[in-house]
PDB file of C-alpha atoms in Angstrom:
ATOM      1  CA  UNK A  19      -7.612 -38.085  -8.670  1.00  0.00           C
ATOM      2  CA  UNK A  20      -9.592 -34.630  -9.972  1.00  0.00           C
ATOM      3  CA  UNK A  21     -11.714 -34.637  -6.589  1.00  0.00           C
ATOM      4  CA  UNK A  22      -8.337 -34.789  -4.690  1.00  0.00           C
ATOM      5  CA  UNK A  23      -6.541 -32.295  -6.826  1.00  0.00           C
ATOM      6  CA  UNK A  24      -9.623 -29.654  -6.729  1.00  0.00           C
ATOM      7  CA  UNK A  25      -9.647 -31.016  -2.906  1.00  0.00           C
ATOM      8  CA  UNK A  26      -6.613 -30.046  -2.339  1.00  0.00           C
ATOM      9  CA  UNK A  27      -6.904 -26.834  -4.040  1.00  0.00           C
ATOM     10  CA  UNK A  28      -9.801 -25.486  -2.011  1.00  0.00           C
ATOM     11  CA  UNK A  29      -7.506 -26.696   1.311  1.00  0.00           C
ATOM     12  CA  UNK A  30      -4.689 -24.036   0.015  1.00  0.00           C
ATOM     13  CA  UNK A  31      -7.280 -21.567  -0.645  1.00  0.00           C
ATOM     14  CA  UNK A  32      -8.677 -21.635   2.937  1.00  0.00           C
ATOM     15  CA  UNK A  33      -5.423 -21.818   4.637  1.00  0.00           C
ATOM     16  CA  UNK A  34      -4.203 -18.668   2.503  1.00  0.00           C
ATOM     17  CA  UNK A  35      -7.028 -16.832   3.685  1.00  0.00           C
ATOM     18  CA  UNK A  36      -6.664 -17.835   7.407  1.00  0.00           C
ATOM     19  CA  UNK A  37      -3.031 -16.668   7.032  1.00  0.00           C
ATOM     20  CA  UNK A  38      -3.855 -13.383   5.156  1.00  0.00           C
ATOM     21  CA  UNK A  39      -6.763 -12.151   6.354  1.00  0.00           C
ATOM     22  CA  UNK A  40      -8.857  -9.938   4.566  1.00  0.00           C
ATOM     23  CA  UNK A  41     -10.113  -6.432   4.836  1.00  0.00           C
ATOM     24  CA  UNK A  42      -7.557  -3.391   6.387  1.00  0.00           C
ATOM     25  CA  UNK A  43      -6.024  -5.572   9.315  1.00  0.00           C
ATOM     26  CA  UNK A  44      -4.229  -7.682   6.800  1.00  0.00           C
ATOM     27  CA  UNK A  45      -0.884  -7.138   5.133  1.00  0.00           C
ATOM     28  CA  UNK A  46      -1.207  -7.841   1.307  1.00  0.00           C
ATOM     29  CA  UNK A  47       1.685  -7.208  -0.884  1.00  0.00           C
ATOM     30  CA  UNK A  48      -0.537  -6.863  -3.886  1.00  0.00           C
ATOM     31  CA  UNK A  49      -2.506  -3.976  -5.069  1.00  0.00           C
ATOM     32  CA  UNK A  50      -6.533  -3.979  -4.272  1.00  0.00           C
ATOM     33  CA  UNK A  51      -9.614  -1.510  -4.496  1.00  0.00           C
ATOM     34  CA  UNK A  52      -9.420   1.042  -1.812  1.00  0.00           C
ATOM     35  CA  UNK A  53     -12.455   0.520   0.204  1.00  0.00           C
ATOM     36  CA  UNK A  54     -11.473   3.204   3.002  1.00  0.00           C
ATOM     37  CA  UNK A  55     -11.567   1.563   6.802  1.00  0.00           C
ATOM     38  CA  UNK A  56     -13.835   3.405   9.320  1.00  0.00           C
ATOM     39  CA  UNK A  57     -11.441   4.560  11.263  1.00  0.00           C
ATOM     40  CA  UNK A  58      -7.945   6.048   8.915  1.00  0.00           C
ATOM     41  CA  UNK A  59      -5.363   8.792   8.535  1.00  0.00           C
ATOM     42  CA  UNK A  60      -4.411  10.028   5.181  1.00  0.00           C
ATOM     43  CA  UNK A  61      -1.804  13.534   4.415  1.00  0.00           C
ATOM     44  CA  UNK A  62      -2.845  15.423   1.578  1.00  0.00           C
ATOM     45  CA  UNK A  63      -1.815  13.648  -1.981  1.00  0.00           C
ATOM     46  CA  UNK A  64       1.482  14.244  -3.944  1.00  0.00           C
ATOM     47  CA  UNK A  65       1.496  13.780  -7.953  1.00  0.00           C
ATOM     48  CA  UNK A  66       4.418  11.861  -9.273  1.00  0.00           C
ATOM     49  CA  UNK A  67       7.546  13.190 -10.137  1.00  0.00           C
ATOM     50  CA  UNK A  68       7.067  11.452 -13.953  1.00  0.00           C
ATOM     51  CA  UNK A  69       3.486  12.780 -14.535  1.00  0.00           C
ATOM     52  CA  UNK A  70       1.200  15.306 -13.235  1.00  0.00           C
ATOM     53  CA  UNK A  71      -1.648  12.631 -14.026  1.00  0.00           C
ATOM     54  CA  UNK A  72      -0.365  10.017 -11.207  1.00  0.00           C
ATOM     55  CA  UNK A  73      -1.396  11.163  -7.822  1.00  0.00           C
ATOM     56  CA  UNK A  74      -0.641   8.798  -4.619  1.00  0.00           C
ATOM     57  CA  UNK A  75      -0.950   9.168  -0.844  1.00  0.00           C
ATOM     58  CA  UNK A  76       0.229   7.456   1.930  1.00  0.00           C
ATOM     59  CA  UNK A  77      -2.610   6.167   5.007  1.00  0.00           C
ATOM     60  CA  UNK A  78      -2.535   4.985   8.074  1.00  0.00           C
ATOM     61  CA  UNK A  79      -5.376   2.305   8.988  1.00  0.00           C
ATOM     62  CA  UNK A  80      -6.612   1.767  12.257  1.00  0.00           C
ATOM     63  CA  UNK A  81      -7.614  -1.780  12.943  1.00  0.00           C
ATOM     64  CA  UNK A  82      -8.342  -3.219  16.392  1.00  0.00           C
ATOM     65  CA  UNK A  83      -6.552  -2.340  20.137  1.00  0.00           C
ATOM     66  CA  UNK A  84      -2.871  -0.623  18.768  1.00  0.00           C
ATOM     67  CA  UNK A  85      -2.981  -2.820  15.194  1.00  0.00           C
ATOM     68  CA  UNK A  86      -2.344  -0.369  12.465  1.00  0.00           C
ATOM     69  CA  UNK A  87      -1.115  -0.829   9.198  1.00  0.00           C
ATOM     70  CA  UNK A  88       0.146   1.908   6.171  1.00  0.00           C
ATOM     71  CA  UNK A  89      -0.953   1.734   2.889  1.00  0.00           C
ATOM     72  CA  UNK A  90       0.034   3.587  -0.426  1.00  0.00           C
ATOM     73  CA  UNK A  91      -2.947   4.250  -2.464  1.00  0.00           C
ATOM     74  CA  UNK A  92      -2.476   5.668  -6.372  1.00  0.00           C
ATOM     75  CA  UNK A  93      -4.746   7.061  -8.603  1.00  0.00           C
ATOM     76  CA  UNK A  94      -4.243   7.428 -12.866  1.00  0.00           C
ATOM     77  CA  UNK A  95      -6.325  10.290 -14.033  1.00  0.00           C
ATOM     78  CA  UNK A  96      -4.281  10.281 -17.875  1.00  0.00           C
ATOM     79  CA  UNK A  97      -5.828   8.363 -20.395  1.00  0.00           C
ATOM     80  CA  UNK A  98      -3.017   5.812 -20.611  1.00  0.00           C
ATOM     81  CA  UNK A  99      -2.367   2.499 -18.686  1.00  0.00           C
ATOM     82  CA  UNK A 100       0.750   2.927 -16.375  1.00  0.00           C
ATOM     83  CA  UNK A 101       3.129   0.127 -14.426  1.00  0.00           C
ATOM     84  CA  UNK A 102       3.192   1.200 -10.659  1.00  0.00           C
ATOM     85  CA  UNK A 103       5.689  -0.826  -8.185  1.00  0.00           C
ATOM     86  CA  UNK A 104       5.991   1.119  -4.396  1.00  0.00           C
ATOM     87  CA  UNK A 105       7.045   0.688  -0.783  1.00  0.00           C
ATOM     88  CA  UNK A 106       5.742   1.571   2.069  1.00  0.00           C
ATOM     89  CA  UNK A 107       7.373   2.231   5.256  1.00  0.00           C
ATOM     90  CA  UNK A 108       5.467   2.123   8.850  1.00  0.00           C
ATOM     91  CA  UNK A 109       7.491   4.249  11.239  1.00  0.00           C
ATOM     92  CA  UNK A 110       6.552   2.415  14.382  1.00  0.00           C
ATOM     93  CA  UNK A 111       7.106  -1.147  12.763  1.00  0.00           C
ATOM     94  CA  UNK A 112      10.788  -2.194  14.822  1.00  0.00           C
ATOM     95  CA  UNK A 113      12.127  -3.833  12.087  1.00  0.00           C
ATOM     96  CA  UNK A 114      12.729  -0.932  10.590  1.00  0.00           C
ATOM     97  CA  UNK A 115      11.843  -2.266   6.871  1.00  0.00           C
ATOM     98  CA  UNK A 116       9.339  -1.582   3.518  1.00  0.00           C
ATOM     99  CA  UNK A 117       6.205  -3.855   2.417  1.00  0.00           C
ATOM    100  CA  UNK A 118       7.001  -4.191  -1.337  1.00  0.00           C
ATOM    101  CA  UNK A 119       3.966  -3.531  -3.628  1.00  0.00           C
ATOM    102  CA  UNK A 120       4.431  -5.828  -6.549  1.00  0.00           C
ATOM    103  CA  UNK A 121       4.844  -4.727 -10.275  1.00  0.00           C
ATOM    104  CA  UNK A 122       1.631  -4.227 -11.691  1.00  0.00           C
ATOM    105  CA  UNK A 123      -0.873  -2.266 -14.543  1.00  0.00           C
ATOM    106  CA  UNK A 124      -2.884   0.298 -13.666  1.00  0.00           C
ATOM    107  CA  UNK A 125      -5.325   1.088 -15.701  1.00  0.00           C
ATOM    108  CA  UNK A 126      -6.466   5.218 -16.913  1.00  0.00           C
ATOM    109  CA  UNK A 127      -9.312   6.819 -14.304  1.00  0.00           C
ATOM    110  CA  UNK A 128      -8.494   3.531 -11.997  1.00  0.00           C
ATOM    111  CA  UNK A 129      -7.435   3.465  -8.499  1.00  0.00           C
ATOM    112  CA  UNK A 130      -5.414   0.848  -6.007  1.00  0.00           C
ATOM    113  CA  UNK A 131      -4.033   1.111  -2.753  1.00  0.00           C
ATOM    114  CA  UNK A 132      -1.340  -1.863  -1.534  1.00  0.00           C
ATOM    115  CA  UNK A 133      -1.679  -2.350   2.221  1.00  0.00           C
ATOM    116  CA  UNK A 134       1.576  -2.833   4.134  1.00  0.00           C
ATOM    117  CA  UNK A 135       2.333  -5.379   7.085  1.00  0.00           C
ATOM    118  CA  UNK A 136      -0.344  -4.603  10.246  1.00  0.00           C
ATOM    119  CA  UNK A 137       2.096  -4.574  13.529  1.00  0.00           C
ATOM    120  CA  UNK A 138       1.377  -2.731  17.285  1.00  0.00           C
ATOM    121  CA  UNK A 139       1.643   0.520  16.572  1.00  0.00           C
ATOM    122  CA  UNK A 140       2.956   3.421  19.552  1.00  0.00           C
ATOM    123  CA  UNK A 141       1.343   5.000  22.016  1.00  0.00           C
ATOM    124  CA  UNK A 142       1.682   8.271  20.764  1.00  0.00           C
ATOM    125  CA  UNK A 143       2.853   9.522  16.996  1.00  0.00           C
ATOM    126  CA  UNK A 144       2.937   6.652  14.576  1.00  0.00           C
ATOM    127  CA  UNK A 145       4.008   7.960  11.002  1.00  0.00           C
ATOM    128  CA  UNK A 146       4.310   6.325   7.321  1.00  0.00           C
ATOM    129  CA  UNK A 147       5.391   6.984   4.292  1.00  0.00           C
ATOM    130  CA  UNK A 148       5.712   5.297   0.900  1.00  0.00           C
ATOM    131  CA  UNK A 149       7.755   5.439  -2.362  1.00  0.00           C
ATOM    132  CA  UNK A 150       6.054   4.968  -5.984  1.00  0.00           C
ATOM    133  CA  UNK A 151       7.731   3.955  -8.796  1.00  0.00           C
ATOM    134  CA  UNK A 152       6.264   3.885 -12.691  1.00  0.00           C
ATOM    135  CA  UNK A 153       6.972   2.646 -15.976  1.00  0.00           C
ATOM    136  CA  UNK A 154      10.349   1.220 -15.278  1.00  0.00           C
ATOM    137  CA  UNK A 155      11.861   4.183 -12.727  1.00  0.00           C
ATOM    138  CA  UNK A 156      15.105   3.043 -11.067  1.00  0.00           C
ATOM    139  CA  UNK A 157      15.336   3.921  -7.287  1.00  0.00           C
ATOM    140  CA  UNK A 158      17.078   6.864  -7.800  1.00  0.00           C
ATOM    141  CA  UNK A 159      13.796   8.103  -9.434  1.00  0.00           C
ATOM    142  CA  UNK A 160      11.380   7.058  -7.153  1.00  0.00           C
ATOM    143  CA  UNK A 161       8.781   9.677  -5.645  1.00  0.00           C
ATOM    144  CA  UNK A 162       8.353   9.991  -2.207  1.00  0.00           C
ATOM    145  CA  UNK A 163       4.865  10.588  -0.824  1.00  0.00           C
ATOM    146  CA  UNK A 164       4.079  12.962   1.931  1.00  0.00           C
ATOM    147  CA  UNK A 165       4.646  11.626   5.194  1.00  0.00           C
ATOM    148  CA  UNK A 166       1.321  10.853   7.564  1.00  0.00           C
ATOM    149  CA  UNK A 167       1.329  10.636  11.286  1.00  0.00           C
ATOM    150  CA  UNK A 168      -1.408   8.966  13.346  1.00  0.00           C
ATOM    151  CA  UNK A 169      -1.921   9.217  17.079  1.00  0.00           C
ATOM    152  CA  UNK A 170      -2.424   6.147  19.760  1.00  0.00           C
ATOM    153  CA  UNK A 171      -3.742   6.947  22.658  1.00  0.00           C
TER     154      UNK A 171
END
């Protein structure tokens, strides 16, 4: 019965990584390293509203033929652990709605990025922004980043 269990478990494993990807062309609703893509667009960085020790961007990742994707990335230069939850919002993406970034710890001097959904971007101007919230903000208090714009041509 444990072969079939841990069987089973490696089965889920695979299939969660077939469905999910890896690397910049996958969506991922949880926050990861920033290894930065070879081919990206990032506007200049915006500190948080709540502390001028949280600064975050919003990027745009180029993956292969019109795939892109955006992704928040946030970086805690105090000496103190923060909780970061954000949004991101890919202007080109026709349903018109945010990747949530789940609640999570970040720890002082660390760094994460939380990669929204990868869809066909436009020929043309594709822009992105994202929303960051810390240590319980409402949405009212939310801090919009700068907004990015990528070109498809």
């Amino acid at each position: 019965m444990r072969g079939f269990a841990k069987g089973l478990g490696v089965t889920a494993a695979a299939v969660g990584a077939m469905i999910f990807g890896s690397g910049p062309a996958s969506a991922d609703v949880f926050w990861q390293p920033w290894v930065a893509p070879s081919d990206y667009e990032c506007f200049k960085s915006k500190t948080h509203d709540k502390s001028d020790y949280v600064v975050f961007q919003t990027c745009i990742v180029h993956g292969s033929g019109r795939n892109i994707q955006a992704v928040l990335i946030v970086s805690n230069t105090s000496d103190k652990k923060i909780k970061i939850y954000g949004q991101v919002y890919a202007g080109w993406d026709s349903s018109g709605e945010y990747s949530y970034c789940s609640l999570s710890d970040l720890s002082p001097g660390a760094r994460t990025s939380c990669f929204g959904a990868t869809s066909t971007g436009n020929l043309g101007a594709n822009t992105a922004y994202s929303y960051l919230y810390m240590n319980g903000q409402t949405d009212e208090d939310a801090t919009q980043s700068n907004t990015v714009t990528y070109y498809l041509g």
